[in-house]
PDB file of C-alpha atoms and ligand atoms in Angstrom:
ATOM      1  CA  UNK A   1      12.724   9.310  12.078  1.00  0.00           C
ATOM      2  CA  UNK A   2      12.829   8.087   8.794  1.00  0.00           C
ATOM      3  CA  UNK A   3       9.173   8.463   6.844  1.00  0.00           C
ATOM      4  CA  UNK A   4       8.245   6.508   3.417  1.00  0.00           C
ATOM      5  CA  UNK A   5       5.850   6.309   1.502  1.00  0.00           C
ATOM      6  CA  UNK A   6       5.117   4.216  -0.781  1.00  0.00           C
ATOM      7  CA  UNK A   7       2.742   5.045  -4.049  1.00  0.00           C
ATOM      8  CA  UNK A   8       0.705   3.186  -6.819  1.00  0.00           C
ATOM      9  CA  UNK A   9      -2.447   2.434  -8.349  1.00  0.00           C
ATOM     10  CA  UNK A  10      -3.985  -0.988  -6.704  1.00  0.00           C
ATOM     11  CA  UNK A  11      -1.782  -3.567  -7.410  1.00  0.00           C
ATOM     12  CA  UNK A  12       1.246  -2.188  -8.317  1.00  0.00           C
ATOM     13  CA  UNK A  13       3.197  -3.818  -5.938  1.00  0.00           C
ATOM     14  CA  UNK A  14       3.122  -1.616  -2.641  1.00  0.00           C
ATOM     15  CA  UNK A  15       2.373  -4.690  -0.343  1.00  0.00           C
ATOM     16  CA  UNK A  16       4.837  -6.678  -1.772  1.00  0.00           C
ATOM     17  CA  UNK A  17       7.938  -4.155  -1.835  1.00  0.00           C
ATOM     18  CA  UNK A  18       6.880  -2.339   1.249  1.00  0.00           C
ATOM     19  CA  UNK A  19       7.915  -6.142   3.046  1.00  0.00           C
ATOM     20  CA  UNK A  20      11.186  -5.803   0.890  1.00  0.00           C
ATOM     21  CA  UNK A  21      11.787  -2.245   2.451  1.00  0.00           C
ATOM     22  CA  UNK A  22      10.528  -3.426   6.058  1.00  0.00           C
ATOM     23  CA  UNK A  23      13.298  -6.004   5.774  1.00  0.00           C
ATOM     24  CA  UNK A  24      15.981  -3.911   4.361  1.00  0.00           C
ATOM     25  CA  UNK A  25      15.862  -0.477   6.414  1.00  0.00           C
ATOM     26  CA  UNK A  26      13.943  -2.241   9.962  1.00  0.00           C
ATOM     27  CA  UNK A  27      11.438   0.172  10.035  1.00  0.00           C
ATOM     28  CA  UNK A  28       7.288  -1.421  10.194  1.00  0.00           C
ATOM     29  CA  UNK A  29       5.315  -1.424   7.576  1.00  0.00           C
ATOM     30  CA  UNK A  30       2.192   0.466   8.004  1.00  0.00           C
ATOM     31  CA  UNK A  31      -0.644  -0.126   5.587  1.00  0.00           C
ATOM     32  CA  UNK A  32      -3.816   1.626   5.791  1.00  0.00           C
ATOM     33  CA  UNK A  33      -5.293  -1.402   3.821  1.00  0.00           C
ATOM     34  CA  UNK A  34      -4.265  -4.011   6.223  1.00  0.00           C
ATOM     35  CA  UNK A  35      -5.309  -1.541   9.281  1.00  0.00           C
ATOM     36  CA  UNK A  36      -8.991  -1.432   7.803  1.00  0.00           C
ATOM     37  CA  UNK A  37      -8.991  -5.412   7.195  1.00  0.00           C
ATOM     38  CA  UNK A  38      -8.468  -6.147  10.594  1.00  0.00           C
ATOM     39  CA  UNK A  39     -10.690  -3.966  12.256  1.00  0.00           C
ATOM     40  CA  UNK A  40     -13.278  -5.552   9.672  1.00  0.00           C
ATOM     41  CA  UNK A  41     -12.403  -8.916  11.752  1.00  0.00           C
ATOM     42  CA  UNK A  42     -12.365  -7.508  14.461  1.00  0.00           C
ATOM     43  CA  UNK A  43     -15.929  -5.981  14.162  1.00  0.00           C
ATOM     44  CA  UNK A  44     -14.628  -2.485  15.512  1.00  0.00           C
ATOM     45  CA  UNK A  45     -16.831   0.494  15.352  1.00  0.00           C
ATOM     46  CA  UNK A  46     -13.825   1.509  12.064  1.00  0.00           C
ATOM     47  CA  UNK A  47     -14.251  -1.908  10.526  1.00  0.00           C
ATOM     48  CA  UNK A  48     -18.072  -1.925  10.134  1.00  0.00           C
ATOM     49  CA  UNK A  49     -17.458   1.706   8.841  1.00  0.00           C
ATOM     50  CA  UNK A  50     -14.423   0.744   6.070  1.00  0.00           C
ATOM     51  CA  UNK A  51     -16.400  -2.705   4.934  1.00  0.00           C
ATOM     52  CA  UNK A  52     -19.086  -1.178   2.692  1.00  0.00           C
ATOM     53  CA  UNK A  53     -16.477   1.652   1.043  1.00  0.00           C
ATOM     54  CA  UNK A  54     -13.667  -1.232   0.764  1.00  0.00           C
ATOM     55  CA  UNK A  55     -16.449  -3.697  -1.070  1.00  0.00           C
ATOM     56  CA  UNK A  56     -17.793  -0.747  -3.348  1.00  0.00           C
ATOM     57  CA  UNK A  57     -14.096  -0.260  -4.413  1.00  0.00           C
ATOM     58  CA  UNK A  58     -14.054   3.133  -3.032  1.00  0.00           C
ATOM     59  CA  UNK A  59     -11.840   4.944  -0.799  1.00  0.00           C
ATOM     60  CA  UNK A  60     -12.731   5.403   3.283  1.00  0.00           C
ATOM     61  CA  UNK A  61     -13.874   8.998   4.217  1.00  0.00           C
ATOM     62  CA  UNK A  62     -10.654  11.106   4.906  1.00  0.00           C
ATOM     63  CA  UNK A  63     -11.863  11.318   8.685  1.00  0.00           C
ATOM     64  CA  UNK A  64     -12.010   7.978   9.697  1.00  0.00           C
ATOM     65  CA  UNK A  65      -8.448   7.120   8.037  1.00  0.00           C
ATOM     66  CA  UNK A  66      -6.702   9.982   8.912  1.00  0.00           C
ATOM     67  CA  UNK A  67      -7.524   9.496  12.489  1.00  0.00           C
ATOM     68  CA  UNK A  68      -6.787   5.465  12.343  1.00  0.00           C
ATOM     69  CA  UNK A  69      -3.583   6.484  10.469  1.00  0.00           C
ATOM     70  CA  UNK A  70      -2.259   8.876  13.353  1.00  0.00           C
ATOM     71  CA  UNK A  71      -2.806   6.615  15.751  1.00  0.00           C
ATOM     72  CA  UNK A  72      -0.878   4.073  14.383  1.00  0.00           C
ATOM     73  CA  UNK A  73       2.033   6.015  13.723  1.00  0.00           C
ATOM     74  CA  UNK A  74       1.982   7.171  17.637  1.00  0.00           C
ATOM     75  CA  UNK A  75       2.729   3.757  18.432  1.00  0.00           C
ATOM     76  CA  UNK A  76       5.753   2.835  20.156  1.00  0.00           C
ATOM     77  CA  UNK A  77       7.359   0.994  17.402  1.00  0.00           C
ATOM     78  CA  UNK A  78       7.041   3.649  14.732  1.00  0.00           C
ATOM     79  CA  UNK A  79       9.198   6.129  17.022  1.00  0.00           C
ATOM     80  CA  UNK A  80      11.974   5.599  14.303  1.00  0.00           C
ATOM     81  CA  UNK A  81       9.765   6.110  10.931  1.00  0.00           C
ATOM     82  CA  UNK A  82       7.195   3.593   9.344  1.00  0.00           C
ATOM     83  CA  UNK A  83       6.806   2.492   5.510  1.00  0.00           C
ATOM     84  CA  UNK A  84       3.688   3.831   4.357  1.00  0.00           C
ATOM     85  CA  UNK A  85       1.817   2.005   1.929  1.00  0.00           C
ATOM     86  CA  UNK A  86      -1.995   2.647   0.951  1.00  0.00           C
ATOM     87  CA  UNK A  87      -1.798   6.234   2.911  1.00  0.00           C
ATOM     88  CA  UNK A  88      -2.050   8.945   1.867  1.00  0.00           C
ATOM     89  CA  UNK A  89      -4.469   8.035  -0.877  1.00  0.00           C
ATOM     90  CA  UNK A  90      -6.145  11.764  -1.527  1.00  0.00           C
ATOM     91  CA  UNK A  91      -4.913  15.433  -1.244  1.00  0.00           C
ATOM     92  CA  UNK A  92      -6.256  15.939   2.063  1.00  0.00           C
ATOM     93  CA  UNK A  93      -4.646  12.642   3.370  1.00  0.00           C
ATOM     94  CA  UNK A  94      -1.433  14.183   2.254  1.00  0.00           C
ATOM     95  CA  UNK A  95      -1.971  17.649   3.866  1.00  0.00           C
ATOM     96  CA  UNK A  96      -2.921  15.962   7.136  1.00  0.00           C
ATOM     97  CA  UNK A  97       0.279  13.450   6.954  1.00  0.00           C
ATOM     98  CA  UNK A  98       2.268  16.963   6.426  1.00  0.00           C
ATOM     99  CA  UNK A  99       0.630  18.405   9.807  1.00  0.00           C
ATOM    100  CA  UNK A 100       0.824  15.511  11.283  1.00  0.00           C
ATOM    101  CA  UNK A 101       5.061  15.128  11.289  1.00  0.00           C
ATOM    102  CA  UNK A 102       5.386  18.389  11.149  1.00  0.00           C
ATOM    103  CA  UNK A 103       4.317  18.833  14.486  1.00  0.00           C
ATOM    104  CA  UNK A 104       6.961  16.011  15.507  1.00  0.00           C
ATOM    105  CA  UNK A 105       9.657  18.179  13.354  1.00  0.00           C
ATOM    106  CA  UNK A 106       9.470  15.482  10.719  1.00  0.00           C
ATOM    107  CA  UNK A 107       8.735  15.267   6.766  1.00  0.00           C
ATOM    108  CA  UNK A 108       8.148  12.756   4.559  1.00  0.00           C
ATOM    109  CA  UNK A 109      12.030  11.703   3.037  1.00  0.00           C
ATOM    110  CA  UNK A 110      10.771   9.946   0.550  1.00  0.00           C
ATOM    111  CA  UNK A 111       7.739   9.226  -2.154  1.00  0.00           C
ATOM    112  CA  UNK A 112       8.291   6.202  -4.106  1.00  0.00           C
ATOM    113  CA  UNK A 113       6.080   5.428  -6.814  1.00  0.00           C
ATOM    114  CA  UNK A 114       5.740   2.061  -8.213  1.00  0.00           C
ATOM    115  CA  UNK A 115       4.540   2.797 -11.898  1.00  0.00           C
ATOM    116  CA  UNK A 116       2.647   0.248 -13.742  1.00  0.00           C
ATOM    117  CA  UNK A 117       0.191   0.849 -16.506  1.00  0.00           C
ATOM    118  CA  UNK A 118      -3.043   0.692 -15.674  1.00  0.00           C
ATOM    119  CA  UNK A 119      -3.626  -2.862 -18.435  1.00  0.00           C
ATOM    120  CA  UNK A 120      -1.566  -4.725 -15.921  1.00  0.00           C
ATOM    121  CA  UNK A 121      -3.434  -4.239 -12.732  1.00  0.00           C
ATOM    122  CA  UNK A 122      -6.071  -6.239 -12.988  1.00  0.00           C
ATOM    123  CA  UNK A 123      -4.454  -9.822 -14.199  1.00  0.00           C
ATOM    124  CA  UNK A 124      -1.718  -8.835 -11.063  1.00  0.00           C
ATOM    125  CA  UNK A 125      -4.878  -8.350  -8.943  1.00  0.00           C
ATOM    126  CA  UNK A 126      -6.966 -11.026 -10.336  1.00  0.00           C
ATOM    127  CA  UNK A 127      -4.468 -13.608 -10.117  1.00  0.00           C
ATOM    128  CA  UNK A 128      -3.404 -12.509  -6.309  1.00  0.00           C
ATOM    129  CA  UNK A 129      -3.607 -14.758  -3.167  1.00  0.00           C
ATOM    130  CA  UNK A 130      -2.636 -14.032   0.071  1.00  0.00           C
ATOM    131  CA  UNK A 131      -2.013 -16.079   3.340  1.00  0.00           C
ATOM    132  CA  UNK A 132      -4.908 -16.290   5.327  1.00  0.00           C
ATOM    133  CA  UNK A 133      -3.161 -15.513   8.612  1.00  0.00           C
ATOM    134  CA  UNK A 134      -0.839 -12.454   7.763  1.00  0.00           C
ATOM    135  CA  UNK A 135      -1.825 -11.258   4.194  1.00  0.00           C
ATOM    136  CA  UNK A 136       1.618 -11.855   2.615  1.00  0.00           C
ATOM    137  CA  UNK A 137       1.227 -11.701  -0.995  1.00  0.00           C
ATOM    138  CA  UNK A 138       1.259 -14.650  -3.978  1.00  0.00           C
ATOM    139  CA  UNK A 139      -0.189 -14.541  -7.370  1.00  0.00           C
ATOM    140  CA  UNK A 140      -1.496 -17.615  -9.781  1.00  0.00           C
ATOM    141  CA  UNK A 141       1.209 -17.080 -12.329  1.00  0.00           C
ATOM    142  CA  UNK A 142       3.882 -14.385 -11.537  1.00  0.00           C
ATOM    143  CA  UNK A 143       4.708 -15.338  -8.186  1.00  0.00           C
ATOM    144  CA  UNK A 144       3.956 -18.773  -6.611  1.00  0.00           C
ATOM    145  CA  UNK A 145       4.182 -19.943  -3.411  1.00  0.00           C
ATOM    146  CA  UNK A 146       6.767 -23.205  -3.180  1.00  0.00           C
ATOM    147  CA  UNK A 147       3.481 -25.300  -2.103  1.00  0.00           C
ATOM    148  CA  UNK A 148       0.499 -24.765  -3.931  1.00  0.00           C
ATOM    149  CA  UNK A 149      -2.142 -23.189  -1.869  1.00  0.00           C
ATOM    150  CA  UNK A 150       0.204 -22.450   1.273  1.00  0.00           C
ATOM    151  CA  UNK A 151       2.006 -19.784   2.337  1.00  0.00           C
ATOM    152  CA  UNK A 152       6.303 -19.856   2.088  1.00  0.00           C
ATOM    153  CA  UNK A 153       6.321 -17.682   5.016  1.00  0.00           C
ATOM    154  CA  UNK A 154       3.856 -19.154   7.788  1.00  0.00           C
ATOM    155  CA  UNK A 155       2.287 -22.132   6.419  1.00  0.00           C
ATOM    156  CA  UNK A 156      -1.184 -20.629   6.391  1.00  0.00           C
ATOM    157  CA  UNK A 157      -3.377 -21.424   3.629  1.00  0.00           C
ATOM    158  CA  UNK A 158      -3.871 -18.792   0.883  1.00  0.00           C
ATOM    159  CA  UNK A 159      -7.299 -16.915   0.421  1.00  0.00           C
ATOM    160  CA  UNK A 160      -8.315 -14.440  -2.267  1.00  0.00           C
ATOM    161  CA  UNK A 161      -9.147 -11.159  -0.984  1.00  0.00           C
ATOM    162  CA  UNK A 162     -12.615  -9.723  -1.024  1.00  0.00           C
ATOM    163  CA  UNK A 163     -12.004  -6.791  -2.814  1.00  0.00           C
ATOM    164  CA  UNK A 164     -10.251  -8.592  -5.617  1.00  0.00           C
ATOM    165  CA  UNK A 165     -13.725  -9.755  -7.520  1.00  0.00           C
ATOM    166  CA  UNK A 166     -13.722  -8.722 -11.114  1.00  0.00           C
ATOM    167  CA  UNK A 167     -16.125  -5.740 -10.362  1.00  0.00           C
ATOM    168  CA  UNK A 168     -14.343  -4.635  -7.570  1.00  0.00           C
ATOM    169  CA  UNK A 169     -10.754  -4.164  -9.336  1.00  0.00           C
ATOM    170  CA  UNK A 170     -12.505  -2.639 -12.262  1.00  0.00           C
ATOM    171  CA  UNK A 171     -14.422  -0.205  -9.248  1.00  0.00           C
ATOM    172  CA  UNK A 172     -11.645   0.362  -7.578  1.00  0.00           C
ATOM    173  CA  UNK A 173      -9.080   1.007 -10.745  1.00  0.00           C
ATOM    174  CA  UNK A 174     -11.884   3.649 -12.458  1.00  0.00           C
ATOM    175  CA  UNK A 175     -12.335   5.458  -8.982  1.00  0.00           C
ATOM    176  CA  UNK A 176      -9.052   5.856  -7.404  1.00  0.00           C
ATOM    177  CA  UNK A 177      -6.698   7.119 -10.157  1.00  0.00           C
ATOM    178  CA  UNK A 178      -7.395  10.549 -10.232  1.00  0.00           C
ATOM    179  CA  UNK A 179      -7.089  10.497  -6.164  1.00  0.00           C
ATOM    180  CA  UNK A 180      -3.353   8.925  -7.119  1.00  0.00           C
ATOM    181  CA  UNK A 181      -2.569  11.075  -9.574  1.00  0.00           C
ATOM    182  CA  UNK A 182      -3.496  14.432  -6.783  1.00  0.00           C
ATOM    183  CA  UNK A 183      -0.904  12.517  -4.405  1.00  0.00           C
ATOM    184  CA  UNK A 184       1.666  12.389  -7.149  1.00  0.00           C
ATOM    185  CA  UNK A 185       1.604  15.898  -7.831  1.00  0.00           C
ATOM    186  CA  UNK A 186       1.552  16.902  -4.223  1.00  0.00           C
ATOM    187  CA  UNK A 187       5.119  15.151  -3.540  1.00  0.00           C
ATOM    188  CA  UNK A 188       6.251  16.318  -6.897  1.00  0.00           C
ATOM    189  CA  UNK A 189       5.938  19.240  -5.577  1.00  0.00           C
ATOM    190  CA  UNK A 190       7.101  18.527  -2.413  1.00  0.00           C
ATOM    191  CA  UNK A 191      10.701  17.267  -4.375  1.00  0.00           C
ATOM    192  CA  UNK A 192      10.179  14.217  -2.378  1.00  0.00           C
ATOM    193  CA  UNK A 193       9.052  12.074  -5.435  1.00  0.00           C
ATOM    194  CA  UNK A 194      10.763   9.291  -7.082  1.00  0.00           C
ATOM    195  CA  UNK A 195       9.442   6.907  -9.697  1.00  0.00           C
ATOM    196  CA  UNK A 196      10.749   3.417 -10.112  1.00  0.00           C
ATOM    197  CA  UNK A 197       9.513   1.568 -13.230  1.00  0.00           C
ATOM    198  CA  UNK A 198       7.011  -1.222 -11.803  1.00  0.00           C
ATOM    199  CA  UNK A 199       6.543  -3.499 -14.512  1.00  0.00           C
ATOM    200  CA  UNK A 200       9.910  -5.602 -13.979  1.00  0.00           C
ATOM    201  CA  UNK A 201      10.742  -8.742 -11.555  1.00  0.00           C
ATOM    202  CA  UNK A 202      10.180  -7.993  -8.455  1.00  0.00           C
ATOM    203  CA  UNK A 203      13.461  -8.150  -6.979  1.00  0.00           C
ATOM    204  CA  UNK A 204      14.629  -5.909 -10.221  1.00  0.00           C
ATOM    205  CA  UNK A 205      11.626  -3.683  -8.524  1.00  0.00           C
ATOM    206  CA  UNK A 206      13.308  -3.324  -5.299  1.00  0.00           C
ATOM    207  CA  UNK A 207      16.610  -2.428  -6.330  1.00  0.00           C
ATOM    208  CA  UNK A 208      15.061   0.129  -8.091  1.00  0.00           C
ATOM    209  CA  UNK A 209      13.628   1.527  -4.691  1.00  0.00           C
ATOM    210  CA  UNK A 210      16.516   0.945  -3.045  1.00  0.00           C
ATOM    211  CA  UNK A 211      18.966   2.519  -5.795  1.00  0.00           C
ATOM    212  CA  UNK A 212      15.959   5.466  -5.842  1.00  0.00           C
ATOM    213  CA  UNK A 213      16.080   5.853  -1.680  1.00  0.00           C
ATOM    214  CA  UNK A 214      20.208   5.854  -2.130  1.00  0.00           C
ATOM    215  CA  UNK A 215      20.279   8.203  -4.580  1.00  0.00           C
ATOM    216  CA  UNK A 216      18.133  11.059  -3.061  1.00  0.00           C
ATOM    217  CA  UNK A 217      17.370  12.752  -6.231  1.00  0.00           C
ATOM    218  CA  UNK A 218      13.910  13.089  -8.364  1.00  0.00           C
ATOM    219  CA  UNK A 219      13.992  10.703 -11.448  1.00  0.00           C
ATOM    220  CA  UNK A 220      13.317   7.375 -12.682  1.00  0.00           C
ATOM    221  CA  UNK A 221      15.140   4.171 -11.584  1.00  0.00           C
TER     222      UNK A 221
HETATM  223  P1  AP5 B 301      -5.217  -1.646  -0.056  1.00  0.00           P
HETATM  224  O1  AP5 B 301      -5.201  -2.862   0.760  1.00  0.00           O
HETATM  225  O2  AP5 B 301      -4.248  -0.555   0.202  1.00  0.00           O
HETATM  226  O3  AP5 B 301      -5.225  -2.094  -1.564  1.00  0.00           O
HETATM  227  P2  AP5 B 301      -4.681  -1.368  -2.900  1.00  0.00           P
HETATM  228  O4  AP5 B 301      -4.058  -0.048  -2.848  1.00  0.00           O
HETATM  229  O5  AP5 B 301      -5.873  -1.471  -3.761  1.00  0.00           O
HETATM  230  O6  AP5 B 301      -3.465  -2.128  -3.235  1.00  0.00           O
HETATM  231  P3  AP5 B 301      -3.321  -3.649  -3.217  1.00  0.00           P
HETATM  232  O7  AP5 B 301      -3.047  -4.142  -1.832  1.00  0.00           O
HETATM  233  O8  AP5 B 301      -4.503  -4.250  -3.915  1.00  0.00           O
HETATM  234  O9  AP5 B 301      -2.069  -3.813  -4.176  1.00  0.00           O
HETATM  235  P4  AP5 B 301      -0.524  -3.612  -3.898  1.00  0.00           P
HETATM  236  O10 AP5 B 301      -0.064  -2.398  -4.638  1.00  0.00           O
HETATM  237  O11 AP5 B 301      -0.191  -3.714  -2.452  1.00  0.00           O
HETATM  238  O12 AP5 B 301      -0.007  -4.874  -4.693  1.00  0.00           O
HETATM  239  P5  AP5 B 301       0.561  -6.286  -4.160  1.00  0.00           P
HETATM  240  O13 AP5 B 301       1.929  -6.107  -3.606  1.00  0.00           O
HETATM  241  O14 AP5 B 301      -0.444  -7.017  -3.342  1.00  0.00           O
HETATM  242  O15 AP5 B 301      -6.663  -0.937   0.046  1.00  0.00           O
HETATM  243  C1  AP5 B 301      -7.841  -1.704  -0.026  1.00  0.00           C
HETATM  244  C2  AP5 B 301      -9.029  -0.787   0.225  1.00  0.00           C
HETATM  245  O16 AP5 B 301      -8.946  -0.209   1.551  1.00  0.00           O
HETATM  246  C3  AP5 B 301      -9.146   0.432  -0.713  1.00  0.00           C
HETATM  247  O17 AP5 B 301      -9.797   0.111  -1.930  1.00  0.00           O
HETATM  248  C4  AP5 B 301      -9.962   1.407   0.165  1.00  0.00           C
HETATM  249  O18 AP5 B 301     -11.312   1.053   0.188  1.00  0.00           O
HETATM  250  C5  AP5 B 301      -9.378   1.137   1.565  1.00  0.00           C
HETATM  251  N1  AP5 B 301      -8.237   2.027   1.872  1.00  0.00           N
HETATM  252  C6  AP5 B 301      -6.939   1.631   2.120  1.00  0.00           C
HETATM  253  N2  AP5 B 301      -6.162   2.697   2.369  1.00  0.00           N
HETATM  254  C7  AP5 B 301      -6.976   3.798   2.274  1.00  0.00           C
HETATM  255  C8  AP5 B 301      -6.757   5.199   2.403  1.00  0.00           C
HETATM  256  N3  AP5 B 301      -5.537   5.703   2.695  1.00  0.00           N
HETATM  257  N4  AP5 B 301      -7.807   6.036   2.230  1.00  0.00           N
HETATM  258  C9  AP5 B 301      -9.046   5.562   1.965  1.00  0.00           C
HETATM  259  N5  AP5 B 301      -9.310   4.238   1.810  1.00  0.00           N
HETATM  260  C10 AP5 B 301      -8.287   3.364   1.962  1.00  0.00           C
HETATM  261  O19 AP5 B 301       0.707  -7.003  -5.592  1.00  0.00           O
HETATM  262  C11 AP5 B 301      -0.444  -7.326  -6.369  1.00  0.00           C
HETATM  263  C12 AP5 B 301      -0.220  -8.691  -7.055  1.00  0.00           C
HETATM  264  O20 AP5 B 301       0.833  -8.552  -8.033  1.00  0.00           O
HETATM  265  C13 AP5 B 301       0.226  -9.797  -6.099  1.00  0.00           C
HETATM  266  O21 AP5 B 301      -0.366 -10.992  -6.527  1.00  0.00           O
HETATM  267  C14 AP5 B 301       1.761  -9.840  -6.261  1.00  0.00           C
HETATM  268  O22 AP5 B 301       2.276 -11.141  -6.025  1.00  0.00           O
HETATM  269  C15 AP5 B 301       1.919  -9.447  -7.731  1.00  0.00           C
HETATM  270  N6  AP5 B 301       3.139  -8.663  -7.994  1.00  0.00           N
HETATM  271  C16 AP5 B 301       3.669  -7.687  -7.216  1.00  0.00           C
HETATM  272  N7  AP5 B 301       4.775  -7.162  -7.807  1.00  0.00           N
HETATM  273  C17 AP5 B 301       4.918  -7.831  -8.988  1.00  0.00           C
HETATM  274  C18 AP5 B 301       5.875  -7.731 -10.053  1.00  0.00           C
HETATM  275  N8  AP5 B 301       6.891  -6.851 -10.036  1.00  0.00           N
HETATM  276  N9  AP5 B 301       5.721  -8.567 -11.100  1.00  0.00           N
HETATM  277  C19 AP5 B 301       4.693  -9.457 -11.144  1.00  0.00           C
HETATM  278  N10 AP5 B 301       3.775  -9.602 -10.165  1.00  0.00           N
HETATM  279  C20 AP5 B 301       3.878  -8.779  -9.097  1.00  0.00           C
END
């Protein structure tokens, strides 16, 4: 089983490498993000619990996301390892992620953390767009789909997300840092941490990841 995950403030990039990595290594990518957005549209008894943390900006109760988290990775497609992206977000998501493939006599191999400073966040958020029918992400300026409006991979039109409102980035950026910065130190500590310098291309991005997942060591790539 082979376990990433895959770390950085909101719109650092996680969405859009973890679909580099999915590619790459054949593993799914899981995010906790996505999970939450479809039970929204669903109108599960989880979505009408996420929506009014997700449009505050603020993180879902440990509980609910834990449990939704789990039961994804149980699935019969994650039996060889997942790409984590969005999870954990807090101390206690980490701790529970531990139990959790621990009990399967796994670990998490790796922590990558896409590292961009916080000034660049919100024109990479503001300016994002994603495809309507499977969230793959655009943005305005820095990377454009072939046909305006339409997405390169499916043809669905592109949509702005909810939670990407001026208020809501600024929300979510003030109030999840600190949460970040708890998950950091918990896989420094760990010595599963690597940090790849975010603020490049983003295929310079994902050799970085990739270089950082060859390499096996702690450090910056
Ligand atoms: P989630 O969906 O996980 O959002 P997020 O962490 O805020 O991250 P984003 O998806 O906004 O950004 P990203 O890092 O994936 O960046 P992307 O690749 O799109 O979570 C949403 C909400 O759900 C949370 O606020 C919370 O309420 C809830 N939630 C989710 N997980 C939870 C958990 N575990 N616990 C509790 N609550 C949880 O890129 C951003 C933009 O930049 C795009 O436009 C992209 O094209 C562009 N871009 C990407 N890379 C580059 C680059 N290298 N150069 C230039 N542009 C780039």
């Amino acid at each position: 089983m082979t376990l990433i995950v895959l770390l950085g403030a909101p719109g650092a990039g996680k969405g859009t490498q973890a679909a580099v990595l999915r590619d790459r290594l054949g593993i799914p990518h899981v995010a906790t993000g996505d999970l939450f957005r479809a039970a929204i549209r669903e109108g599960t008894p989880v979505g009408r619990e996420a929506k009014a943390y997700m449009d505050a900006g603020q993180l879902v109760p440990d509980r609910v996301t834990i449990r939704m988290l789990e039961e994804r990775l149980a699935a019969p497609d994650a039996a060889d390892g997942a790409i984590l992206d969005g999870f954990p977000r807090t101390a206690v998501q980490a701790a529970a992620l531990d139990d959790f493939l621990g009990r399967r006599g796994s670990r998490v191999d790796a922590a990558l953390l896409i590292d961009v400073p916080a000034e660049d966040l919100v024109d990479r958020l503001s300016g994002r767009w994603i495809c309507q029918a499977a969230g793959h992400p655009y943005h305005a300026t820095m990377n454009r789909p072939r046909a305006s409006g339409v997405c390169d991979v499916d043809g669905s039109p592109l949509v702005q997300r909810a939670d990407d409102r001026p208020e809501t980035i600024r929300a979510r950026l003030a109030g999840q840092l600190d949460d970040l910065n708890a998950v950091v130190e918990h896989y420094r500590s760990t010595g599963a941490l690597r940090t790849v310098n975010g603020l490049r291309p983003i295929a310079e991005v994902s050799g970085g990841l990739l270089e950082a997942l060859e390499a096996g060591t702690a450090g910056v790539a």
